[in-house]
Each structure stands twice: as C-alpha cells, then as structure tokens.
mmCIF file of C-alpha atoms in Angstrom:
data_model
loop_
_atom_site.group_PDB
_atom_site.id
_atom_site.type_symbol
_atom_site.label_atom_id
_atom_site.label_comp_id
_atom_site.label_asym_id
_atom_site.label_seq_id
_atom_site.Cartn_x
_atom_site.Cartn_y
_atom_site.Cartn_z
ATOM 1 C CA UNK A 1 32.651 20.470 14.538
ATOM 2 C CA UNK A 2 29.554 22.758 12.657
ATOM 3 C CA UNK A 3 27.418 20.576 11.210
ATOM 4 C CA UNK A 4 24.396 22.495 10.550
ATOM 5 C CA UNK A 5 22.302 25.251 11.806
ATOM 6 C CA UNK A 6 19.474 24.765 13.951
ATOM 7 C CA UNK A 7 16.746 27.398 14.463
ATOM 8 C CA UNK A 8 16.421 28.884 17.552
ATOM 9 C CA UNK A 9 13.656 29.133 19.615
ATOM 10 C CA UNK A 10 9.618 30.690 18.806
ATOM 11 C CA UNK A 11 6.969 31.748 20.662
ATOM 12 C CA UNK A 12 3.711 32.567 19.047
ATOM 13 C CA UNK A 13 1.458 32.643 21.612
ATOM 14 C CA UNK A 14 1.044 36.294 23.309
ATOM 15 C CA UNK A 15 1.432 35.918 26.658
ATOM 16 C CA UNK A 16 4.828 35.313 28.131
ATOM 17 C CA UNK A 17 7.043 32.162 28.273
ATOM 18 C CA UNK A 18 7.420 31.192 32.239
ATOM 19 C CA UNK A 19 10.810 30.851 31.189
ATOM 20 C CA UNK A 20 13.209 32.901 28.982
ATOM 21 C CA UNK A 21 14.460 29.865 26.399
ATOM 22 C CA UNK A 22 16.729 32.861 24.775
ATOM 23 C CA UNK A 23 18.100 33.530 27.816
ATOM 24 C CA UNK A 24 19.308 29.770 28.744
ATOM 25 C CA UNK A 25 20.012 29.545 25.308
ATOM 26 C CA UNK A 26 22.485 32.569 25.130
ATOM 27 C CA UNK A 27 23.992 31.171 28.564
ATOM 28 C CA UNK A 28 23.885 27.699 27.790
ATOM 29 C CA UNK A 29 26.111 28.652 24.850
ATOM 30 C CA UNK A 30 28.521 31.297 26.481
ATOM 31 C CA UNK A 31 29.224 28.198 29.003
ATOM 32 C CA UNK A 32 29.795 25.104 26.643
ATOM 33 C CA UNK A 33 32.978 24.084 25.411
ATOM 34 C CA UNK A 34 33.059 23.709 21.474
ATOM 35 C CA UNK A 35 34.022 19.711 21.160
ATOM 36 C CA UNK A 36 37.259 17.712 20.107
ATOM 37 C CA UNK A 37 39.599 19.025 17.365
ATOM 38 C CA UNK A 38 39.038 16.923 14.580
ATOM 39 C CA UNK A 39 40.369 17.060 11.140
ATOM 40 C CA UNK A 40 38.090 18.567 8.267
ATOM 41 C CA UNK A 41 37.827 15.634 6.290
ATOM 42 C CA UNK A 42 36.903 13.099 9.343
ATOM 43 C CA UNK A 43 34.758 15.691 10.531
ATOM 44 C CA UNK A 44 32.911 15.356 7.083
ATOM 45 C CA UNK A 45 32.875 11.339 6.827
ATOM 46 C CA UNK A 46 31.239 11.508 10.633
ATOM 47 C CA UNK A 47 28.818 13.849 9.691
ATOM 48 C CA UNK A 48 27.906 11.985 6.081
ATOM 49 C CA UNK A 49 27.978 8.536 8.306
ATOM 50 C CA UNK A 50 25.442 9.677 10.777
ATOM 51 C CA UNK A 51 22.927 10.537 8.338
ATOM 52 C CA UNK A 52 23.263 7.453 6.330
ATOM 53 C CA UNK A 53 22.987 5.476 9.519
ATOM 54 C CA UNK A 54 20.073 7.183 10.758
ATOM 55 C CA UNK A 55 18.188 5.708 7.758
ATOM 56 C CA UNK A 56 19.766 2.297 7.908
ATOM 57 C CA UNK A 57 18.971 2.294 11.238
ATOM 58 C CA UNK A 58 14.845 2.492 11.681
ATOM 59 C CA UNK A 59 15.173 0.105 8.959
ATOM 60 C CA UNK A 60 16.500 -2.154 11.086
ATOM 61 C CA UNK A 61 14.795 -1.215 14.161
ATOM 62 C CA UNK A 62 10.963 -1.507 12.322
ATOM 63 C CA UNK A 63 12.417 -5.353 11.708
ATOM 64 C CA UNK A 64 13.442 -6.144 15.175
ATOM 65 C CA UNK A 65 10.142 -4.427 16.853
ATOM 66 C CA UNK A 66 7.077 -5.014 13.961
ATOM 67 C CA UNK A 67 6.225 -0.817 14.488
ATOM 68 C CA UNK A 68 6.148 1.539 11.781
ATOM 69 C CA UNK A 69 6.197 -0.152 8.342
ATOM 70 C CA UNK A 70 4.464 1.929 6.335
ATOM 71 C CA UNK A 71 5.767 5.261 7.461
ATOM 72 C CA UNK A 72 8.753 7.360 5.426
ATOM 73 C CA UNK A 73 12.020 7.386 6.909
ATOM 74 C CA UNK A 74 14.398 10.744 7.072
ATOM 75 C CA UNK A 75 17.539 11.170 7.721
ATOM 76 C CA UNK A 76 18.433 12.779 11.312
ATOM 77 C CA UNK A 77 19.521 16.173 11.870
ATOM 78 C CA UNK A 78 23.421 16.028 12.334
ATOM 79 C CA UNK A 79 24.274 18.997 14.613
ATOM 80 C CA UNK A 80 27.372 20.399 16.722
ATOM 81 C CA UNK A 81 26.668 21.406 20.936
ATOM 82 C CA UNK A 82 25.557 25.097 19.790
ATOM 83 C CA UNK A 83 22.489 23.788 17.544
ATOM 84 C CA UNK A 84 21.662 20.711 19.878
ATOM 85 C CA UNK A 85 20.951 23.854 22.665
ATOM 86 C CA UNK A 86 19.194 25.664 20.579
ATOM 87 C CA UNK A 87 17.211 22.663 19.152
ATOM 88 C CA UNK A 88 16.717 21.423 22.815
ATOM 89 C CA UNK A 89 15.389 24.430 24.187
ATOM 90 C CA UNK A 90 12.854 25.047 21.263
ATOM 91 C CA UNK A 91 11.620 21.552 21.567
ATOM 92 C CA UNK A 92 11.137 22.366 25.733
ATOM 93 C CA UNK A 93 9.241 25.667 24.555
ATOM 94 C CA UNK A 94 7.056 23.739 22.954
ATOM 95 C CA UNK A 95 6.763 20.859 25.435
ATOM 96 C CA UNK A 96 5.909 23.217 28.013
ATOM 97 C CA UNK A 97 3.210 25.195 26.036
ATOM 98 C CA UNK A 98 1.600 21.770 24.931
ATOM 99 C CA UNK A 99 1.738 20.639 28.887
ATOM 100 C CA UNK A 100 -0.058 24.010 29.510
ATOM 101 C CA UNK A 101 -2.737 23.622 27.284
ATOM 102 C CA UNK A 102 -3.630 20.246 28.053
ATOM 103 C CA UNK A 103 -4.804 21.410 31.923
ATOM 104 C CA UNK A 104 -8.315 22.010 31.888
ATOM 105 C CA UNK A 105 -8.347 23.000 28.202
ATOM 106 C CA UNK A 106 -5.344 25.583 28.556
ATOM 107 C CA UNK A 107 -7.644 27.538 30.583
ATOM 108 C CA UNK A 108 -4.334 27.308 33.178
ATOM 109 C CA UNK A 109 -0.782 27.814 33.215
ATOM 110 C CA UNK A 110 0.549 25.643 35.336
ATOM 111 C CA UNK A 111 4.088 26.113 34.391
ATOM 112 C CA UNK A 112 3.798 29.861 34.902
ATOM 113 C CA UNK A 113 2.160 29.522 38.324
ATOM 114 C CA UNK A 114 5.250 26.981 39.085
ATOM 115 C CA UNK A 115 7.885 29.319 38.333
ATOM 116 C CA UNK A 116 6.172 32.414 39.512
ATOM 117 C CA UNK A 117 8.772 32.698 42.158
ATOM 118 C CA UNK A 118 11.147 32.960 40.006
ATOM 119 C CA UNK A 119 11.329 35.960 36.870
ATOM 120 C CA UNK A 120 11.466 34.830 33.159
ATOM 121 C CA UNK A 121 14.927 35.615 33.250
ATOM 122 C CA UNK A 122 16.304 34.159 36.353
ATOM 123 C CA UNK A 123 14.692 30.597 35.063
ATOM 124 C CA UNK A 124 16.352 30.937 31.904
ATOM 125 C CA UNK A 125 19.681 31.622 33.371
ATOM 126 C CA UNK A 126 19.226 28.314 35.747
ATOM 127 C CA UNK A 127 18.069 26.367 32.865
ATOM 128 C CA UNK A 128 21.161 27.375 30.460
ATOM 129 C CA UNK A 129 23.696 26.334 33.399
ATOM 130 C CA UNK A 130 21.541 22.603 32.669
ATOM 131 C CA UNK A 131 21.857 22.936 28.779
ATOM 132 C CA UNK A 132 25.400 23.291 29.057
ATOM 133 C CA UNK A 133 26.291 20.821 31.238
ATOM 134 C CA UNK A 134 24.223 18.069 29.089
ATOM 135 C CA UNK A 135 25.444 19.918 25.727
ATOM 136 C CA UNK A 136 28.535 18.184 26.292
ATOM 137 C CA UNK A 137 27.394 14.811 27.108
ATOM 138 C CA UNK A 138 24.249 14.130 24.721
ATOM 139 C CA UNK A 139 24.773 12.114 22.100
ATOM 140 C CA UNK A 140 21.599 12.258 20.597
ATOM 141 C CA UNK A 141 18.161 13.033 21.309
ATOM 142 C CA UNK A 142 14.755 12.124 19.190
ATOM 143 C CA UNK A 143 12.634 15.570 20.066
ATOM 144 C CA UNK A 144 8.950 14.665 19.743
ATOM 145 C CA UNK A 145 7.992 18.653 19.561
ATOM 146 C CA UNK A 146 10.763 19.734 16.451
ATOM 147 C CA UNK A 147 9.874 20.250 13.187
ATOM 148 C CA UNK A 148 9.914 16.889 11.044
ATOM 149 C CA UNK A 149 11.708 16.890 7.752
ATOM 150 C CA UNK A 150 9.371 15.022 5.793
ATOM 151 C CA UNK A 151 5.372 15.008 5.700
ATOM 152 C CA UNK A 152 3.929 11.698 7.439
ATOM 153 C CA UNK A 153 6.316 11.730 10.631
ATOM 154 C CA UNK A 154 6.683 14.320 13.681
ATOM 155 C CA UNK A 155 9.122 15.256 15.577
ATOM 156 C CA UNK A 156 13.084 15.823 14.936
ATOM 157 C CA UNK A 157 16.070 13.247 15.380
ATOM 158 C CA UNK A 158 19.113 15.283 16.499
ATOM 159 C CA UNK A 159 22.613 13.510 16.351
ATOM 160 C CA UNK A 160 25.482 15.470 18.423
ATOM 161 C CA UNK A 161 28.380 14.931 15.905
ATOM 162 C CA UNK A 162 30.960 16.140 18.250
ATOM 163 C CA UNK A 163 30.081 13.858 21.450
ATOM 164 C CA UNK A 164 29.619 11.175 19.368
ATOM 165 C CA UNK A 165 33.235 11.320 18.240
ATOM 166 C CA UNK A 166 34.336 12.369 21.081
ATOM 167 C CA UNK A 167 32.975 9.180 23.030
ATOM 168 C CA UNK A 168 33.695 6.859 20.130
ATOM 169 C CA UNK A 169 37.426 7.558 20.828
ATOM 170 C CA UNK A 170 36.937 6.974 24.243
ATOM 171 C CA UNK A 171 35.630 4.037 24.104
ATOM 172 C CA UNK A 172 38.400 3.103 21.673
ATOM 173 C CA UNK A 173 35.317 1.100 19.367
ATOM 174 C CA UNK A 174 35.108 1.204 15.528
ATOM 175 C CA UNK A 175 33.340 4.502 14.327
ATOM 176 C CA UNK A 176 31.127 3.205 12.436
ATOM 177 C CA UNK A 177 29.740 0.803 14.394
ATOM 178 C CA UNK A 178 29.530 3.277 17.222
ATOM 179 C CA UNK A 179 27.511 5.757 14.914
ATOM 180 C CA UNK A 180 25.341 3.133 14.081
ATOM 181 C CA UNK A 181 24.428 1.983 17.605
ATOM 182 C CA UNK A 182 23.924 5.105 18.650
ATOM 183 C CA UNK A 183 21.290 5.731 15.765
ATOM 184 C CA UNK A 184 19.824 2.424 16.143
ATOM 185 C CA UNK A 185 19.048 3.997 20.106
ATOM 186 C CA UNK A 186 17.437 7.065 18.994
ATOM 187 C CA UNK A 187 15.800 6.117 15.855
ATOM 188 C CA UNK A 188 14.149 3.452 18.537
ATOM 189 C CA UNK A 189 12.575 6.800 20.336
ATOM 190 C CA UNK A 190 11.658 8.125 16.908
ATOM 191 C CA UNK A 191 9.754 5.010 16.058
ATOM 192 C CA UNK A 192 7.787 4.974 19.632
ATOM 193 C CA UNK A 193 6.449 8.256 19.202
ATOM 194 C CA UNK A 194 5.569 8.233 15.589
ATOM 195 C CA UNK A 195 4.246 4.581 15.618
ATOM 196 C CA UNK A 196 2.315 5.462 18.496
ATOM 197 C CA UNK A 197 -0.077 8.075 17.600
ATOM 198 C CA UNK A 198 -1.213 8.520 21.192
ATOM 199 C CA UNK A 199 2.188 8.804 22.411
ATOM 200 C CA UNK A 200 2.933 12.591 22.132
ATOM 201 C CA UNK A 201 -0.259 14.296 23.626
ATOM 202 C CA UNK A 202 -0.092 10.989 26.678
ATOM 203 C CA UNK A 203 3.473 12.887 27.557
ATOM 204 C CA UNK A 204 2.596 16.184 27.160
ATOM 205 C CA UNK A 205 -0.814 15.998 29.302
ATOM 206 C CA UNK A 206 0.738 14.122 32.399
ATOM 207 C CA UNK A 207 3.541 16.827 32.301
ATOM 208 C CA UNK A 208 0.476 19.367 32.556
ATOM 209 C CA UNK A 209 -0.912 17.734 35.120
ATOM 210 C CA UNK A 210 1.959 17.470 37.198
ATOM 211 C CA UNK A 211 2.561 20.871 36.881
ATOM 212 C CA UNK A 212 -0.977 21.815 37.539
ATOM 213 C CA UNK A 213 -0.792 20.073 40.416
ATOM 214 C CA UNK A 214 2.015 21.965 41.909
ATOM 215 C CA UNK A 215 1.415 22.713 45.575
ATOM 216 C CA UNK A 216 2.154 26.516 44.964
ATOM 217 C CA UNK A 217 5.462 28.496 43.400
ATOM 218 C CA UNK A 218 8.330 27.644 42.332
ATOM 219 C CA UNK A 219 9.295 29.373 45.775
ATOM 220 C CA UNK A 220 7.226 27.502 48.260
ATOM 221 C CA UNK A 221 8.587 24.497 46.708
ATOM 222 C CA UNK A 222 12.066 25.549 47.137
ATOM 223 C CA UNK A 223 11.356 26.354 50.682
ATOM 224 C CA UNK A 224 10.309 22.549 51.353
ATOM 225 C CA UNK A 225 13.623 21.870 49.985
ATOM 226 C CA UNK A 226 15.431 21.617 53.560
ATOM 227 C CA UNK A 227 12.905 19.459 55.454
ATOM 228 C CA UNK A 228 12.972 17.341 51.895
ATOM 229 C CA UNK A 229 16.895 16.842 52.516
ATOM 230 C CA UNK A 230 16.556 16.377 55.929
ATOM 231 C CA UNK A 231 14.328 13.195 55.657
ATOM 232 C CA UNK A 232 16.885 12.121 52.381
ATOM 233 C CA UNK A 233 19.799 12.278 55.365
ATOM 234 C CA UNK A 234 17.724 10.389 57.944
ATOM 235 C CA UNK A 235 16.883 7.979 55.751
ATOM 236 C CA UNK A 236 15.600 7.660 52.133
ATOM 237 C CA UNK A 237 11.966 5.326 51.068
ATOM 238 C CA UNK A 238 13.190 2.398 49.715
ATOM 239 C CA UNK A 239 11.730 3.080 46.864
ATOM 240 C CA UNK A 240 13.242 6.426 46.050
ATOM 241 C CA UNK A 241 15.224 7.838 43.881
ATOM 242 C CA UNK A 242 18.228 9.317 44.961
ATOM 243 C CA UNK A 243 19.335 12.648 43.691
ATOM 244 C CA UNK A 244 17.319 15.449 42.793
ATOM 245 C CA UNK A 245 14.597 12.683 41.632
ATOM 246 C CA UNK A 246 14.155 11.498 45.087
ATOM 247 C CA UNK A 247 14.303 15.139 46.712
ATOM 248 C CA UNK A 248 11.397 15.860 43.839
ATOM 249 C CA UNK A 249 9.427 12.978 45.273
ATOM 250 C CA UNK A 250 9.742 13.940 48.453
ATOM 251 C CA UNK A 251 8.591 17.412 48.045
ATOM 252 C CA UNK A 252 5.474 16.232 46.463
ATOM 253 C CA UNK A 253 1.833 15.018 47.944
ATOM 254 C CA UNK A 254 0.501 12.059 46.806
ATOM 255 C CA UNK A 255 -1.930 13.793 43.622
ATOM 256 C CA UNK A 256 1.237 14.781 42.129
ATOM 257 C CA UNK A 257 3.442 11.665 42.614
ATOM 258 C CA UNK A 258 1.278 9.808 41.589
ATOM 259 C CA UNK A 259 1.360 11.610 38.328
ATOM 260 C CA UNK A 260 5.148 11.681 38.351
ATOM 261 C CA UNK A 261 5.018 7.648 38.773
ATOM 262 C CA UNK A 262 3.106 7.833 35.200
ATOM 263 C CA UNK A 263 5.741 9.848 33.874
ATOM 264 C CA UNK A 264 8.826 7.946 35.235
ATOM 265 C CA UNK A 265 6.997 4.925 34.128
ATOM 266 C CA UNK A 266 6.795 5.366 30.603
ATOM 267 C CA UNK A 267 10.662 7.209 30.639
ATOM 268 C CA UNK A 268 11.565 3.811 31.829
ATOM 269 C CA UNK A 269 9.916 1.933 29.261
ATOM 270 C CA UNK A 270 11.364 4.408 26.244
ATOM 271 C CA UNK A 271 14.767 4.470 27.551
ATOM 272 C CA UNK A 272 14.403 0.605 28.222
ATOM 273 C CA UNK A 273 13.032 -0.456 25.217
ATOM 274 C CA UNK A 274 15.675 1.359 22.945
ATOM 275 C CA UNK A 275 18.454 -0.180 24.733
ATOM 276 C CA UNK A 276 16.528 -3.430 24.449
ATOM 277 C CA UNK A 277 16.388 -3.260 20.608
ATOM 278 C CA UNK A 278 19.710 -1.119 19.834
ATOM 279 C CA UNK A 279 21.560 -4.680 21.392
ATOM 280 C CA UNK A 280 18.784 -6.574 19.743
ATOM 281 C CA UNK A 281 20.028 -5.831 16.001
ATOM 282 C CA UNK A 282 23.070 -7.635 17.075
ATOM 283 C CA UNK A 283 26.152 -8.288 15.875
ATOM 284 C CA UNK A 284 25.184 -8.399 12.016
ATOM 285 C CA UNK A 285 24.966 -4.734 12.157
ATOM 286 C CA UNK A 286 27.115 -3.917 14.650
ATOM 287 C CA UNK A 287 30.351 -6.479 14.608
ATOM 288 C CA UNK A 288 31.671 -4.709 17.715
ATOM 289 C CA UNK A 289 27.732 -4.459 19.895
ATOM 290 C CA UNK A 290 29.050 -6.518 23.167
ATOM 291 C CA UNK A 291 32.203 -4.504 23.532
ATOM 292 C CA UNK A 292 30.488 -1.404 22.566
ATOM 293 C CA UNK A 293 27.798 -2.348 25.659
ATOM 294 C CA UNK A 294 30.431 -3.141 28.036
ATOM 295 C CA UNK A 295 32.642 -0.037 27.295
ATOM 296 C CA UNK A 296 29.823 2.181 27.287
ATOM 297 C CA UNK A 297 27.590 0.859 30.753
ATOM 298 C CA UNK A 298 31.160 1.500 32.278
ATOM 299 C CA UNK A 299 31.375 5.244 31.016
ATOM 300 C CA UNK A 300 27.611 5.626 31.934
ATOM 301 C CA UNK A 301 29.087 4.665 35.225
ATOM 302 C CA UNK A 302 31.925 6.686 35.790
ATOM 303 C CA UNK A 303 33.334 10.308 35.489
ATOM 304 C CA UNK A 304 35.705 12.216 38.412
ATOM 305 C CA UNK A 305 34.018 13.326 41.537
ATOM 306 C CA UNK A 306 32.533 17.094 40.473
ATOM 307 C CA UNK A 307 31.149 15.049 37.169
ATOM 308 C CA UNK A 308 29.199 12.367 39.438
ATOM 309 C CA UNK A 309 28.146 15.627 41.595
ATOM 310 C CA UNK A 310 26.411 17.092 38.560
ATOM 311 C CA UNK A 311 24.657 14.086 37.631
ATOM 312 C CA UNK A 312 23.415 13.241 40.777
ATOM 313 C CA UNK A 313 21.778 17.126 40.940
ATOM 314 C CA UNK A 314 20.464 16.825 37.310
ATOM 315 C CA UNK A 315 18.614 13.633 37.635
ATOM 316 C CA UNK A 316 21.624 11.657 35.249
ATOM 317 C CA UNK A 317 22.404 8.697 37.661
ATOM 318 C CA UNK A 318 18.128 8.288 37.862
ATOM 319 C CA UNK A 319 18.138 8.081 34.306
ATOM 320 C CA UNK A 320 20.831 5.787 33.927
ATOM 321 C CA UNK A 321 18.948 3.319 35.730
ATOM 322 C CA UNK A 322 15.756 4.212 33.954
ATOM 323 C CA UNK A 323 17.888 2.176 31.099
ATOM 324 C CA UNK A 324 18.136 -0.904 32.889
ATOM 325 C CA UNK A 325 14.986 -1.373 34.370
ATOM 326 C CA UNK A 326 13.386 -0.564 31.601
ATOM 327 C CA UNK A 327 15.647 -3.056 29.778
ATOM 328 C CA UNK A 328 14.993 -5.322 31.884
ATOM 329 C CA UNK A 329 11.253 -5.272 32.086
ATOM 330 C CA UNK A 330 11.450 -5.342 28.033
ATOM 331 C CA UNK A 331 13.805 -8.514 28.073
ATOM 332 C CA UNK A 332 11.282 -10.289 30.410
ATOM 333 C CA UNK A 333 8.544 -9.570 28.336
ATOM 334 C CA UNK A 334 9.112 -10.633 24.942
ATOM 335 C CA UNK A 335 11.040 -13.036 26.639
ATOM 336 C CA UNK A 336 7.670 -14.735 27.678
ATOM 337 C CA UNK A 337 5.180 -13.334 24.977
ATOM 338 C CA UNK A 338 7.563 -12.062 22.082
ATOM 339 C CA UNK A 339 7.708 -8.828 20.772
ATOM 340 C CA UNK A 340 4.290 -8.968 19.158
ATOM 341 C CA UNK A 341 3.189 -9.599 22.984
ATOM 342 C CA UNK A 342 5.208 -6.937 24.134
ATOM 343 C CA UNK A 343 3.790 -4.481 21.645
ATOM 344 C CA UNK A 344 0.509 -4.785 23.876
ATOM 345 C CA UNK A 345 2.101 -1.499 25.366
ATOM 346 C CA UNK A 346 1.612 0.678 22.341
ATOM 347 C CA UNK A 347 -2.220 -0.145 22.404
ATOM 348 C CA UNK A 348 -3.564 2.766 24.911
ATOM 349 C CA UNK A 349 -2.117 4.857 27.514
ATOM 350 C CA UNK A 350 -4.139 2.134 29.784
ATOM 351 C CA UNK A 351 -1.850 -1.101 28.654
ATOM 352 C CA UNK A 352 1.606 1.110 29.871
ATOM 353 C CA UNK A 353 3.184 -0.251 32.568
ATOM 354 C CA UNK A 354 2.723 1.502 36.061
ATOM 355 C CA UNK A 355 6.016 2.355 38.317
ATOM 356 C CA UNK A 356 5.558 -0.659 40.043
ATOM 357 C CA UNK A 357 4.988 -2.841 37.485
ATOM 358 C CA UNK A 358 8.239 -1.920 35.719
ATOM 359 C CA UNK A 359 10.528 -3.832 38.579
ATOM 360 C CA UNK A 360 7.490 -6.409 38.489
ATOM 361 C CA UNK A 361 6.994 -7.387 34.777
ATOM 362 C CA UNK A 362 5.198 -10.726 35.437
ATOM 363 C CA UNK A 363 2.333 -8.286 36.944
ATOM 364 C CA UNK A 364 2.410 -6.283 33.982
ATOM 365 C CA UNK A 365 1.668 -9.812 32.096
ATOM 366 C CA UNK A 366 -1.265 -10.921 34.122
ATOM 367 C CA UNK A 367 -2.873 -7.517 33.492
ATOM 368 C CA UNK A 368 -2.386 -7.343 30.386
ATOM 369 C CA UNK A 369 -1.576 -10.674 28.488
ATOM 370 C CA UNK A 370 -4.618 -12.778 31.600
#
C-alpha cells in the first residue's frame, strides 16, 4: 500500500552525524514487511479518507481544547512503512542536531560524545533493527522537525495507511470511524506543538541536556548495564519503569534523571492529553468511539510472547502507560478547572507538570490554579 514518497534523510551541517540515519534507514527497510494485501480501489478510498479526516479532525480537536484558532489547517501526509522510516529517521536527524545545538550554544555534541563508543555505522544498523520493528506498528506520528506543507504551521503529520488498515480490521470497527479517531489522536500532537510556540525548542533543549549530561560513551554506559540489571532483578524502585525505561533510569545519576523526569513528564502529558480529547469528540464524530477504546486498550495490551519481549526492550509497554496517566491527570484537571483551566499548561515550560505531579494532579492544581 504506496501512498506517497517521502524524502529521505539531509544533513547540512559538515561535521558528521553520530549516527548513520541512511544506514538504519536502508536496514530498517531491508527488514520490514510491506503491509496487508488490499485491493487497489480500497487502498485508494483509505488513502483519500485519511487526508480528508486529518482536516476534519483539528477542526474538531481546536473545538474540544480552545488551541489554535487562527492557524491554517493541512492535510496529513498519507504514507506506506517505507516512507514513515524514511520520514522518521529524517525527523530524528534533525531532533538530534537541534538537541546538540541547544547545549551550551552548540558549542558541544553531546550526542556524538554519547555514541562515541559506537561507529556511525554500527548505530545506524542498531537503530534500523528499532525502525523496523515500530514500522509495522505506528499508526501515525505528528513529527515536530518535518517539513510543514503550508506556511504558518511546523512540523509534518504522517498517517501509516497500511497499519491503519491493517488494525482497523483487527479490531473489526467501522473504517471510517477508525481513520478518524486515529487523526483526531495525532492532529491533537499537531495542535500542541504548533499552538504552543515554546513547545518545540522546550523538547529539543532537555533532550540536549540529557545527552550532555551523559556520564561518558555510549560504551561506559553499556558497561553499567549488568550492575543496572542486577539491582532491576533484586528489586526494582517503586517508582520505576520497567523495561529498558527503568534500566535507563537506573544507569543514570541524579543531574541526568532529573532531566529525563522533565522529559517523561511532558511525553505523559502529550500522549495523555490526545487520548483525553480523541475520546472527548465523542460519539457525534465517531458513532463507534467506546468500542473503538475498548478494542484498541486491549490490542495495546496484548501481542504473543516475542511481541511483548520487543516492547518491553523498546520502551512500548512504558509508553503505553504514558497514555493513561497522562489521561488521567488530563481528566482530573479539567475535571476540576475545565479545559480553559487546564490550558494553564501551555503557558511556559514552568506551568508543565513535573513527574510527580502527573500521578498527583491535585498538586499540579495548587501550584498552578492557588
């Protein structure tokens, strides 16, 4: 299922990327399985769907959250598993060369001093075996870093026309209201970051810093990794995350969690508060939303054992519950102030919720709202 090219990654700077992005890109692509078979013409009416909901859907969205009325709308990028790698890894490029040159004035390269253990190459080649694996699952992605389609927004809203089929039969849910609810998700992320002016260059720096931060190599920190799973076996913090997020945490000092606590923090909120508002719409725009919810928190939550194996390693399980606490903290919130209340987040980096505050909205609320 083509449905459009997607170019691949640049590099203008002169000095070296850290990590080879042609390289995953080329192995990312020689791994990935192409999609369902699906018949020419439904293949077309998915593709001409997704774009039409893409625009129907920050329509909606700028009515259920208040953000965004005055900027232009553009339809998303529809794209098969090939382009959403190549799209994914030229919006990393970029992410990475912004996080660089927001340490100390890009007088550092953190990322290259973090992967120094490992050659250009070598990185790439781990980083492809990722792609692939998430090539197949994505089913769409808002990419603050891509090249926007119209003047007056940033960033680029990729829809994965084959998993979204491919899941929508799954599920065994109308396609067209799955389309939609997936758009109304991701056109939620779009909004955030070009709403929020701030947004952006917030992400980008902390990434820098965390990187910058980085006690040594990429190979020093690989060599913590054993005493790191030792400690997970004997007993995991309460408060950690298990998987590779919780091995990450562990390897760190306290100057870099607590940068990675920022980070997590404001995932949680994004991921939250687009699930918050995709079921928000409600059932006016999407007839089938609860059964769509169910069906698809149970498919979040399953897969065969290798498949729950690779998500636990890439961080996936974390992320899933990134989405409900992050739901849940939005519920709670404009359950008690409203959504112009809640929009107290979008004001400065300074009014985001911290980790902690995330499992503790009501804390968030005395900080914030007095």
């Amino acid at each position: 299922m083509n449905a459009g090219p997607t170019a691949a990654p640049r590099r203008d700077a002169a000095a070296p990327a850290p990590l080879n992005w042609d390289v995953a890109v080329a192995t990312a692509s020689r791994l990935i399985k192409p999609g369902p078979e699906v018949p020419r013409a439904e293949a077309e009416r998915a593709v001409r769907g997704l774009r039409r909901f893409s625009v129907k859907a920050e329509s909606h969205v700028r009515e259920v959250t208040g953000l965004g009325q005055d900027l232009p709308i553009a339809e998303g990028d529809v794209v098969d598993r090939r382009d959403w790698l190549r799209g994914a890894a030229e919006g990393l490029d970029l992410l990475t060369e912004d996080a660089m040159a927001a340490v100390d004035g890009g007088e550092r390269s953190p990322a290259g001093d973090f992967f120094g253990g490992l050659s250009a190459r070598g990185a790439g080649v781990q980083a492809g075996v990722v792609l692939a694996y998430l090539g197949s699952k994505v089913l769409g992605q808002f990419d603050p870093y891509g090249a926007a389609p119209v003047p007056g927004q940033r960033g680029r809203l990729l829809l994965v026309a084959p998993n979204i089929v491919a899941a929508q039969r799954g599920l065994g849910v109308p396609a067209e209201d799955f389309s939609m609810w997936v758009c109304l998700h991701e056109s939620t992320h779009r909004l955030q970051f070009n709403a929020v002016p701030w947004l952006r260059e917030h992400f980008a720096r902390n990434l820098g810093e965390l990187l910058g931060a980085m006690e040594g190599g990429a190979a020093e920190v690989l060599g913590r990794l054993p005493a790191a799973l030792r400690e997970v076996r004997s007993g995991r913090p309460a408060d950690a995350s298990p998987g590779v997020l919780g091995v990450v945490e562990l390897l760190q000092g306290p100057e870099q969690r607590e940068v990675l606590d920022r980070i997590l923090a404001l995932s949680t909120l994004l991921e939250g508060h687009a699930d918050h508002v995709m079921d928000a719409v409600g059932p006016r725009v999407v007839p089938s939303v609860t059964t769509i919810r169910a069906r698809f928190t149970q498919r979040r939550n399953g897969g065969g054992p290798v498949d729950r194996v690779l998500r636990s390693l890439l961080g996936v399980d974390a992320k899933i519950r990134q989405y409900a606490q992050g739901a849940a903290f939005t519920e709670h919130v404009v359950g008690a102030v409203g959504m112009s209340g809640f929009n107290a987040v979008w004001a400065s980096p300074e009014h985001l919720p911290t980790r902690a505050e995330i499992t503790d909205p009501a804390a968030w609320l005395r900080r914030v709202h007095g």
